[in-house]
Short mmCIF file of C-alpha atoms in Angstrom, two decimals:
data_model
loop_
_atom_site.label_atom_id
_atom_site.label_comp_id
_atom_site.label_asym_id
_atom_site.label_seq_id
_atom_site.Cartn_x
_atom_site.Cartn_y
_atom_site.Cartn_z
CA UNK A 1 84.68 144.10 60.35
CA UNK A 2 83.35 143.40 63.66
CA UNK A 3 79.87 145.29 64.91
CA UNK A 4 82.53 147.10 67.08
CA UNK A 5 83.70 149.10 63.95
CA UNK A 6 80.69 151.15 64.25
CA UNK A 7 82.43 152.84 66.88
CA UNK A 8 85.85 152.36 66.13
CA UNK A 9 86.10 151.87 62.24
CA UNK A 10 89.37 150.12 62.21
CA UNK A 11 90.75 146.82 60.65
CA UNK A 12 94.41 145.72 60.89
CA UNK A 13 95.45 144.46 57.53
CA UNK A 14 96.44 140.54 57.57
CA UNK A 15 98.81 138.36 55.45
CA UNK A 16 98.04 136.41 51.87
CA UNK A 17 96.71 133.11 52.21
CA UNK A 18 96.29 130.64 49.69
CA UNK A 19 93.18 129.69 47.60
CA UNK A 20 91.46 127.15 45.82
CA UNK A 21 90.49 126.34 42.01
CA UNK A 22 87.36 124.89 40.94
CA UNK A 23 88.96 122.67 39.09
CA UNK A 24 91.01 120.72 42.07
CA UNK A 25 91.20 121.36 45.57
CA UNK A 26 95.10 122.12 44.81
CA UNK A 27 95.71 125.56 46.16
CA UNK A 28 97.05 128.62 43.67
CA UNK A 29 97.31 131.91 44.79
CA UNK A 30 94.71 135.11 42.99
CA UNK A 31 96.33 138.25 44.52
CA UNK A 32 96.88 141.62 43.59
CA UNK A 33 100.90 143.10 42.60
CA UNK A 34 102.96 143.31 45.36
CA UNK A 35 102.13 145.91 48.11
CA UNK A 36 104.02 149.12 47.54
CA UNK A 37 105.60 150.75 50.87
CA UNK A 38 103.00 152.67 52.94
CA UNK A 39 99.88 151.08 51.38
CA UNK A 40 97.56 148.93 53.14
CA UNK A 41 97.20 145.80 51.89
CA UNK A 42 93.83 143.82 52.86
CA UNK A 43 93.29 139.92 52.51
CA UNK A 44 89.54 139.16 50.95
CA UNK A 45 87.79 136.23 50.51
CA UNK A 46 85.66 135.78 47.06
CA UNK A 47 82.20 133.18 47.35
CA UNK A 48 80.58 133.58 43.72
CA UNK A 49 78.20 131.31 44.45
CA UNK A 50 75.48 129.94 42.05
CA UNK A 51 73.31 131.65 39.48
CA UNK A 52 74.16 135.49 38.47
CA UNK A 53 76.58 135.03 41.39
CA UNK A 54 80.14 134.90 39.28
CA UNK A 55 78.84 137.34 36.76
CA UNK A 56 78.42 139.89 39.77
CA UNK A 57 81.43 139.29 42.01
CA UNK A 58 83.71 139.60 39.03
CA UNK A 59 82.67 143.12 38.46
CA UNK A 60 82.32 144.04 41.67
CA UNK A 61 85.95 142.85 42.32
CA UNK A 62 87.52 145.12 39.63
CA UNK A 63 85.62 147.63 41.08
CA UNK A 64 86.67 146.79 44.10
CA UNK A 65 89.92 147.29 43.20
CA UNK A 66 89.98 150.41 40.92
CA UNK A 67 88.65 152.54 44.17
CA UNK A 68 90.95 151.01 46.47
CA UNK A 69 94.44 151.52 43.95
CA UNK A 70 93.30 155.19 43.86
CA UNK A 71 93.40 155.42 47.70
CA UNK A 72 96.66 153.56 48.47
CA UNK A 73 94.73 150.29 49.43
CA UNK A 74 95.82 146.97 48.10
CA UNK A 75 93.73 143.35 48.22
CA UNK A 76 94.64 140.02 48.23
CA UNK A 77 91.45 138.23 46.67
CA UNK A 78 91.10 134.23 47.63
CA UNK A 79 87.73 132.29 45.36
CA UNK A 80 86.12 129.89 47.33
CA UNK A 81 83.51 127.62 46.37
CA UNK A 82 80.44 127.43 48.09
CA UNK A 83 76.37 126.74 47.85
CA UNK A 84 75.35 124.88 44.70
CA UNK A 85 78.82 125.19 43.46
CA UNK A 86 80.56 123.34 46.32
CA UNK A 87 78.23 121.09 46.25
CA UNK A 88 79.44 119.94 42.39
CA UNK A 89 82.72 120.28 43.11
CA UNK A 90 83.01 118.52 46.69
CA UNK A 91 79.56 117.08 47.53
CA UNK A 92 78.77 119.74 50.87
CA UNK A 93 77.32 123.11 50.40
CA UNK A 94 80.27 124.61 52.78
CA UNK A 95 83.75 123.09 51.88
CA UNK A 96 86.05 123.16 55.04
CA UNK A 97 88.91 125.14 52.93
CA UNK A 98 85.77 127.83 52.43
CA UNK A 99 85.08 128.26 56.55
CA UNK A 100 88.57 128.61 56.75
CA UNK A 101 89.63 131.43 54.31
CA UNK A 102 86.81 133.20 55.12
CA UNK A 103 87.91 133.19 58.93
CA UNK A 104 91.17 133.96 57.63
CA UNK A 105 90.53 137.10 55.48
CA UNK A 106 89.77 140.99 56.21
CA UNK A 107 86.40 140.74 54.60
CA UNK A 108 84.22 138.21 52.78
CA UNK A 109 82.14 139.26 49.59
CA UNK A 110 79.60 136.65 48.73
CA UNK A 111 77.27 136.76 45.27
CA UNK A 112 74.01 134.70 45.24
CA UNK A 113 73.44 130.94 46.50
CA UNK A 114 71.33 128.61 45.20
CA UNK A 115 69.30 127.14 42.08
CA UNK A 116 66.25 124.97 40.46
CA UNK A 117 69.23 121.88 39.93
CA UNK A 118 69.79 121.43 43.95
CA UNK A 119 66.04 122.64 44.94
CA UNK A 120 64.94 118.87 45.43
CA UNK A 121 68.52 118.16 47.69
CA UNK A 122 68.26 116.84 51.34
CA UNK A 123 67.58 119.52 53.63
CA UNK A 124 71.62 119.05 54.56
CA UNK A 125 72.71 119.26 51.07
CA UNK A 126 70.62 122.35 49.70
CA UNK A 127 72.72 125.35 48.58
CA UNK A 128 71.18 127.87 51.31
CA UNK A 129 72.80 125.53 54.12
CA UNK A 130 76.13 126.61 53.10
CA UNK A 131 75.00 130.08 53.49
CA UNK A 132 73.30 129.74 57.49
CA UNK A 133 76.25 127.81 58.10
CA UNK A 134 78.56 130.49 56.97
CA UNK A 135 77.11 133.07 58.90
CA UNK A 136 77.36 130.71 61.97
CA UNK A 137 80.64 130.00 61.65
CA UNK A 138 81.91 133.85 61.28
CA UNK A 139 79.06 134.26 63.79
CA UNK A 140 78.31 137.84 62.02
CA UNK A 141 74.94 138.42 64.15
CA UNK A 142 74.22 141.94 62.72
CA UNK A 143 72.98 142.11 59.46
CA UNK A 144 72.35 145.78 58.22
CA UNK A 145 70.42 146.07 55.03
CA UNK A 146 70.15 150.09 53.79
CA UNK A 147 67.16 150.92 51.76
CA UNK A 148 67.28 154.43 49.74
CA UNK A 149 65.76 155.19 46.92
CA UNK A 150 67.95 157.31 44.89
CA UNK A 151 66.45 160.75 42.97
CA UNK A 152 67.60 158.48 39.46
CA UNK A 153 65.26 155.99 40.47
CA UNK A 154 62.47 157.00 42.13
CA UNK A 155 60.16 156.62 39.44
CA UNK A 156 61.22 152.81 39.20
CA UNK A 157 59.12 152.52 42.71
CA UNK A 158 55.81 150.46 42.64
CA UNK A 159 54.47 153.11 45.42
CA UNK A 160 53.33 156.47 44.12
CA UNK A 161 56.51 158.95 43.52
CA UNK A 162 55.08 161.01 46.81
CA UNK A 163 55.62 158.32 48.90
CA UNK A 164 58.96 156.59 47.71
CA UNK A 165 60.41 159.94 47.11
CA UNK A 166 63.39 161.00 50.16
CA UNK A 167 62.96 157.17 51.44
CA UNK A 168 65.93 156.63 53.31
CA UNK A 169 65.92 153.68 56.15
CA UNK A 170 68.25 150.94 57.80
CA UNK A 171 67.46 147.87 59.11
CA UNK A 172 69.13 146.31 61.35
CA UNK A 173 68.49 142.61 61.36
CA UNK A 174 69.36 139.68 64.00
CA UNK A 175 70.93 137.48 62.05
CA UNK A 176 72.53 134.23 63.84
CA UNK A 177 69.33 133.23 66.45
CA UNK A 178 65.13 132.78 66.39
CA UNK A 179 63.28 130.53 64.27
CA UNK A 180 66.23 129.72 62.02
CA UNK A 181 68.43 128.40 64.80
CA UNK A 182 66.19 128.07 67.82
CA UNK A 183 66.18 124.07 68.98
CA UNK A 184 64.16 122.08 69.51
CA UNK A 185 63.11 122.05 65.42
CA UNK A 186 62.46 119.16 62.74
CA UNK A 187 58.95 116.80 61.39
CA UNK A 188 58.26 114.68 63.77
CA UNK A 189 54.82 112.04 63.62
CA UNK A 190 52.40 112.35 66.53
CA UNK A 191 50.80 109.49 68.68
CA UNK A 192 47.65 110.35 65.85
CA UNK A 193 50.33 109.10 63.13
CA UNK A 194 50.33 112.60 61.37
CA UNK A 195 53.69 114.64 60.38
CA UNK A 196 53.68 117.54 62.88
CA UNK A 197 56.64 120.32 61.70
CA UNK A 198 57.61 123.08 64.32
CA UNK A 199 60.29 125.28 64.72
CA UNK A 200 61.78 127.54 68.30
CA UNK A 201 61.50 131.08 68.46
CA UNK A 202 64.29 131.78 71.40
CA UNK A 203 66.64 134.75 72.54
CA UNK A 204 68.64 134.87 74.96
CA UNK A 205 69.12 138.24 76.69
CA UNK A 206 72.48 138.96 75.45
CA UNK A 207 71.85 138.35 71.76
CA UNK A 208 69.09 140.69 72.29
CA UNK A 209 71.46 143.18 73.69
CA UNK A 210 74.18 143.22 71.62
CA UNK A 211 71.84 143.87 68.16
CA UNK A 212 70.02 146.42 69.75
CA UNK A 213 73.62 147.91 70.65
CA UNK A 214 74.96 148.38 66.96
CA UNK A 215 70.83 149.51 66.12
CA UNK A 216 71.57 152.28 68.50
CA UNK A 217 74.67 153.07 67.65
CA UNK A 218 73.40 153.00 63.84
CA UNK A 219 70.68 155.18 64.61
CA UNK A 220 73.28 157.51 65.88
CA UNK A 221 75.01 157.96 63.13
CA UNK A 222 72.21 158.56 61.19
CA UNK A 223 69.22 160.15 62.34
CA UNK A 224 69.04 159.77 66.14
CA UNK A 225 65.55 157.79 65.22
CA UNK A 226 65.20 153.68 66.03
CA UNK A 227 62.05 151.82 66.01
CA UNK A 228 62.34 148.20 67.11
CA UNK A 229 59.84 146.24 66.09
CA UNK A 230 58.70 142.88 67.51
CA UNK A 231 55.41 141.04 68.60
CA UNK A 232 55.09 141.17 71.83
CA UNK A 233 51.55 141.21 72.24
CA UNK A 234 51.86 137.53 70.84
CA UNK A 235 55.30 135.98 71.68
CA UNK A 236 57.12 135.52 74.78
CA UNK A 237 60.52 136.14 73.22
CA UNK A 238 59.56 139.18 71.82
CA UNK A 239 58.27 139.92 75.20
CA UNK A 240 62.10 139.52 76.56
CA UNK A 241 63.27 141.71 73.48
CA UNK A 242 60.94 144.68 74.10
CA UNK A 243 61.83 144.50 78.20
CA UNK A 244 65.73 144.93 77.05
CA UNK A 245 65.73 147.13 73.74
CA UNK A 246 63.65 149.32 76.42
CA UNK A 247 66.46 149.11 79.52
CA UNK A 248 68.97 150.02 76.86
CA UNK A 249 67.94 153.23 75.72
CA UNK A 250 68.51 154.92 78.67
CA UNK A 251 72.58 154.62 77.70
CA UNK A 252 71.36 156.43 74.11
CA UNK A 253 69.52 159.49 75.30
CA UNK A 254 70.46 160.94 71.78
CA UNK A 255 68.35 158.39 70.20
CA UNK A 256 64.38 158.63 70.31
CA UNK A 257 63.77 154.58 70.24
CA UNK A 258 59.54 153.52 69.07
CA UNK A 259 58.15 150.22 69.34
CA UNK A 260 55.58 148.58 66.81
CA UNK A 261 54.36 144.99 66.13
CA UNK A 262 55.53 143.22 63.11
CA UNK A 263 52.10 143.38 61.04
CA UNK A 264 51.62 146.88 61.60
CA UNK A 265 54.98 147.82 60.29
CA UNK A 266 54.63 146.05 57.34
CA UNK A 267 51.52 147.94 56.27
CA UNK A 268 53.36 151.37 57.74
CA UNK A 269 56.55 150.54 55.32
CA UNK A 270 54.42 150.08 51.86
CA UNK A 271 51.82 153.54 53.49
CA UNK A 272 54.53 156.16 55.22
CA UNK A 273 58.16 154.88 55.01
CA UNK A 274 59.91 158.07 55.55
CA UNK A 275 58.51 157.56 59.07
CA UNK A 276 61.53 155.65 59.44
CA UNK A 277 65.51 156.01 60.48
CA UNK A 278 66.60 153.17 61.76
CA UNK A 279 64.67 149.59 62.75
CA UNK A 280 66.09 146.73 64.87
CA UNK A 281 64.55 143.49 64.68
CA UNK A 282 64.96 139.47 64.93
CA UNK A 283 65.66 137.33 62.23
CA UNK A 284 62.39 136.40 60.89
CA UNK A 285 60.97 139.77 60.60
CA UNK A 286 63.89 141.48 59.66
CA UNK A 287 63.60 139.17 56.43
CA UNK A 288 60.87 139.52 54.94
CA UNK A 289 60.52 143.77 56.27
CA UNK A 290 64.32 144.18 54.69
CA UNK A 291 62.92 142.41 51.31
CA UNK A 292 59.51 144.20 51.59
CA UNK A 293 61.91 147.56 52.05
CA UNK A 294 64.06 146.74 49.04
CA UNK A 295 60.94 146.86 46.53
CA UNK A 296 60.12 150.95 47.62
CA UNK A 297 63.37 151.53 45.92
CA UNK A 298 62.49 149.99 42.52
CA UNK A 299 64.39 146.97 42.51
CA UNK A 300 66.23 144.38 44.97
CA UNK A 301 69.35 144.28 42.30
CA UNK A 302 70.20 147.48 43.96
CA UNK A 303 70.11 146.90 47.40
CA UNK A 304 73.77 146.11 49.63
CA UNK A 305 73.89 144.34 53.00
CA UNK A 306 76.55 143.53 55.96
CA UNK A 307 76.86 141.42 58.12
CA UNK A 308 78.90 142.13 61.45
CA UNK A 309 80.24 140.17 64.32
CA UNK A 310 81.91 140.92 67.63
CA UNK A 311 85.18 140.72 66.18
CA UNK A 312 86.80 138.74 63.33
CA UNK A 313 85.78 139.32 59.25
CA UNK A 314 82.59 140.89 58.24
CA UNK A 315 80.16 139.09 55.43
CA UNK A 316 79.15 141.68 52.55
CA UNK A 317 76.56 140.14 49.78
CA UNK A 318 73.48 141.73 47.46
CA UNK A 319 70.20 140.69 48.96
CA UNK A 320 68.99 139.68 45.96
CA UNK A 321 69.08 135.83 45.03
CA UNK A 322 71.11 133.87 42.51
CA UNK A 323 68.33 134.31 39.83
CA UNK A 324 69.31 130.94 37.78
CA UNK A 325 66.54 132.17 34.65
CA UNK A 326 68.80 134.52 33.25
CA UNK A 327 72.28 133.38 34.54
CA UNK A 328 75.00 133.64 32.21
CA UNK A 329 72.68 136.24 29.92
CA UNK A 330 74.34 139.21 30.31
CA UNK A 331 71.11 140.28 32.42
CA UNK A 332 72.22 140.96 35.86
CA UNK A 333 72.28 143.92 37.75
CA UNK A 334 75.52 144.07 39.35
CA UNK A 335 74.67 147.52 41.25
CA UNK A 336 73.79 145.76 44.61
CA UNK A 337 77.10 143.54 44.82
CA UNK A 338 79.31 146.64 43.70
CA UNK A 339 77.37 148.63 46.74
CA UNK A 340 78.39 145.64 48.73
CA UNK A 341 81.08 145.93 48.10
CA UNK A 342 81.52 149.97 48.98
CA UNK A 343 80.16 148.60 52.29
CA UNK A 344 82.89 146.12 52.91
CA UNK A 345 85.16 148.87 52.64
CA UNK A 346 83.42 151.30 55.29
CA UNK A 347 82.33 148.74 57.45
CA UNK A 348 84.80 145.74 57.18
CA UNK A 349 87.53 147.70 56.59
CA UNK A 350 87.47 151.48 57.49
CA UNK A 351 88.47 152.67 54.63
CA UNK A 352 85.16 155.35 53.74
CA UNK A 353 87.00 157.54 51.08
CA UNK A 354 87.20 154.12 48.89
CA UNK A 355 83.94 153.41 49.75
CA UNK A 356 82.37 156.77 48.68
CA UNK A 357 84.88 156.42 45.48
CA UNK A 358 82.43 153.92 44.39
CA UNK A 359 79.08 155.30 45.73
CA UNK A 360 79.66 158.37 43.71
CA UNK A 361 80.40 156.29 41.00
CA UNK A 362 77.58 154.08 40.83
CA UNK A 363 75.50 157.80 41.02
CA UNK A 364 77.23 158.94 38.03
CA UNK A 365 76.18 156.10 36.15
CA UNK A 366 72.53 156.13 36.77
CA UNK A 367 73.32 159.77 36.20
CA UNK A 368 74.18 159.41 32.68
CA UNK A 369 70.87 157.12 32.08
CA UNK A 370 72.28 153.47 32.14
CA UNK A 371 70.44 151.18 33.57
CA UNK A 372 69.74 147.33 33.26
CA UNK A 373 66.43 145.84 32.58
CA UNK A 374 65.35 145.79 36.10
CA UNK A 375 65.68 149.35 36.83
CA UNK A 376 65.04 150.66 32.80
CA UNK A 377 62.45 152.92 32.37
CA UNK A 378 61.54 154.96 29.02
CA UNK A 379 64.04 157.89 27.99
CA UNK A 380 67.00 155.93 30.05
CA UNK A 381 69.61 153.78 28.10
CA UNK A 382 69.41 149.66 28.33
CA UNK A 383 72.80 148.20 29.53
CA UNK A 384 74.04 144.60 30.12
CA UNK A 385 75.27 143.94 33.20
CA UNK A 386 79.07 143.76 32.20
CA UNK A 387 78.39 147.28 30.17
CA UNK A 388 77.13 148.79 33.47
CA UNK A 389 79.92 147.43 35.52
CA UNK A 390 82.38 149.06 32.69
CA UNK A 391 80.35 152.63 33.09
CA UNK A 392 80.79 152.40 36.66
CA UNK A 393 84.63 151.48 36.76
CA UNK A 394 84.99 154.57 34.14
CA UNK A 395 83.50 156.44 36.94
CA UNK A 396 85.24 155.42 39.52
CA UNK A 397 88.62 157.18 39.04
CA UNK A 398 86.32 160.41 38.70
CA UNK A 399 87.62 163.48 41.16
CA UNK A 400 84.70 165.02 41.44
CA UNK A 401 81.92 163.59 42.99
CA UNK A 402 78.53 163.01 41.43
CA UNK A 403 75.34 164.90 42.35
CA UNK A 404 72.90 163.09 44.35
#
């Protein structure tokens, strides 16, 4: 849904579309049974992706699925190719017919992109094009990446069980400008005859407005606390992005808004990071803090993101990669693309009593002691990563919420 549905929380259900098959580009159609009078009915678009990718969309779809039937909500699902995969099947990382459904849908859900087989590709023909490209074309600039660590887990934390322990933060992450877009950018040889490589930090004031908007109104909702975090001592642009973060609180007076350089919150994340609600930040830092953040809960196969845009469908995907060593093992943890999926329903869709349908279920399973290998610890019970999708959908239909 668009960043908008932070305030508004509502999607208008669309029509079916059509879809294609890896094995031709001839359309067929993957839906669910026909709509039954008064349900909604939502259109979503399917990118498995390389790597653990398929193994974690497919669960996360039944799942997906389960939550919404027992809440009167219906989906049309659409697979697309894209990533390594499109690039087998039709030689570019982001097929036209993928843009398109995707633009077309309610919601995207995306697994993992690339692999070791298309790591030595042309810059243009590398899996993790497809993905930037993507995220251009359904222009989601708001990424928001949740970190908790959850009571079941905490001892699966790398920091000491004092200082993971009630860990509870959002970041809110630029996601369609700076480094990664900014022009000029490329290798280039100098007048000396050495390769020179450089790259364009750049903002421009409204990009730097509207994140900070949905950070505020993100902090809002949660703890009225939003630290935006730049380096302005350093860079010019982050210069511009303090000066407006800054002229903007004045419309949140509800929110207490902090400001720290990039290298100091690093350290503060891994020494005190229940100092933190809410952080807003560009693209580059809100990388590598959001993966730095993932690793106080225990593991990045459990962490969700979304991506938002002014208006049009949101882009819901695990942060974790496609993890090509143990592909097709029966390895994966599929907890981050099912939570992904929870978050396509509250913030793609509006539809929050789905949404917490399969929260509380993923609970209940760590609840009961399943876990997959990157979350097991001694006395809890080793699953697979279809097993723990199966415990989860058992949970899902579950009236009574589970304990947090």
């Amino acid at each position: 849904m668009a960043a908008a549905a932070l305030q508004t929380n509502i999607r208008p259900a669309t029509f079916r579309v059509r879809g294609l098959t890896k094995q031709s580009l001839a359309p067929c159609r993957v839906r669910c049974a026909a709509a039954s009078p008064g349900k909604k009915r939502y259109n979503i678009t399917l990118l498995p992706g390389d790597g653990i990718g398929p193994e974690v969309i497919s669960i996360a779809k039944n799942v997906l699925q389960q939550a919404g039937s027992l809440e009167g909500v219906e989906f049309s699902f659409r697979e697309m190719a894209i990533g390594g995969a499109a690039l087998d099947l039709v030689g570019v990382p982001l097929p036209e017919e993928t843009i398109s459904a995707a633009k077309e849908s309610d919601a995207v859900l995306l697994g993992a992109i690339g692999g070791y087989k298309w790591d030595n590709n042309e810059k243009h023909l590398r899996p993790e094009k497809g993905l930037l490209q993507l995220r251009a074309g359904l222009k989601v600039f708001a990424n928001l990446r949740p970190a908790t660590v959850l009571p079941q887990l905490v001892d699966a934390s790398t920091l000491k069980r004092e200082v993971a322990e009630g860990v509870d933060l959002m970041v809110v992450r630029e996601l369609t400008g700076g480094i990664y877009f900014g022009e000029p950018r490329g290798i280039k040889t100098n007048e000396n005859g050495e390769e020179v490589g450089f790259n364009t930090e750049v903002y421009a004031a409204h990009e730097i407005d509207r994140i900070a908007r949905v950070a505020f109104e993100t902090a809002r909702k949660r703890r009225g606390k939003l630290c935006s975090v730049d380096k302005a001592n350093v860079l010019d642009a982050s210069i511009l992005w303090r000066k407006r973060v800054t002229a903007l609180a004045s419309e949140y007076p509800d929110v207490e808004l902090s400001h720290m350089y990039v290298d100091n919150a690093a350290m503060q994340l891994v020494r005190d990071p229940k100092q933190f609600d809410t952080i807003v930040t560009n693209n580059i830092f809100g990388d590598i803090l959001s993966d730095e953040a993932s690793m106080i809960t225990g593991s990045i196969g459990m962490l969700p993101s979304a991506s938002l845009s002014d208006s049009g469908p949101g882009l819901f995907e695990p942060i974790h990669g496609s993890a090509p060593d143990i592909a097709g093992q029966d390895k994966a943890n599929p907890l981050a693309t099912i939570l992904s999926a929870a978050m396509l329903l509250k913030y793609g869709l509006g539809e929050e009593k789905a949404a917490k349908r399969i929260e509380d279920a993923v609970l209940a399973a760590l609840n009961k002691g399943f876990r997959t290998g990157d979350i097991y610890s001694a006395g809890t019970k080793l699953v697979g990563c279809k097993e723990m999708g199966e415990e989860v959908l058992k949970s899902v239909d579950s009236q009574v919420p589970a304990s947090v």
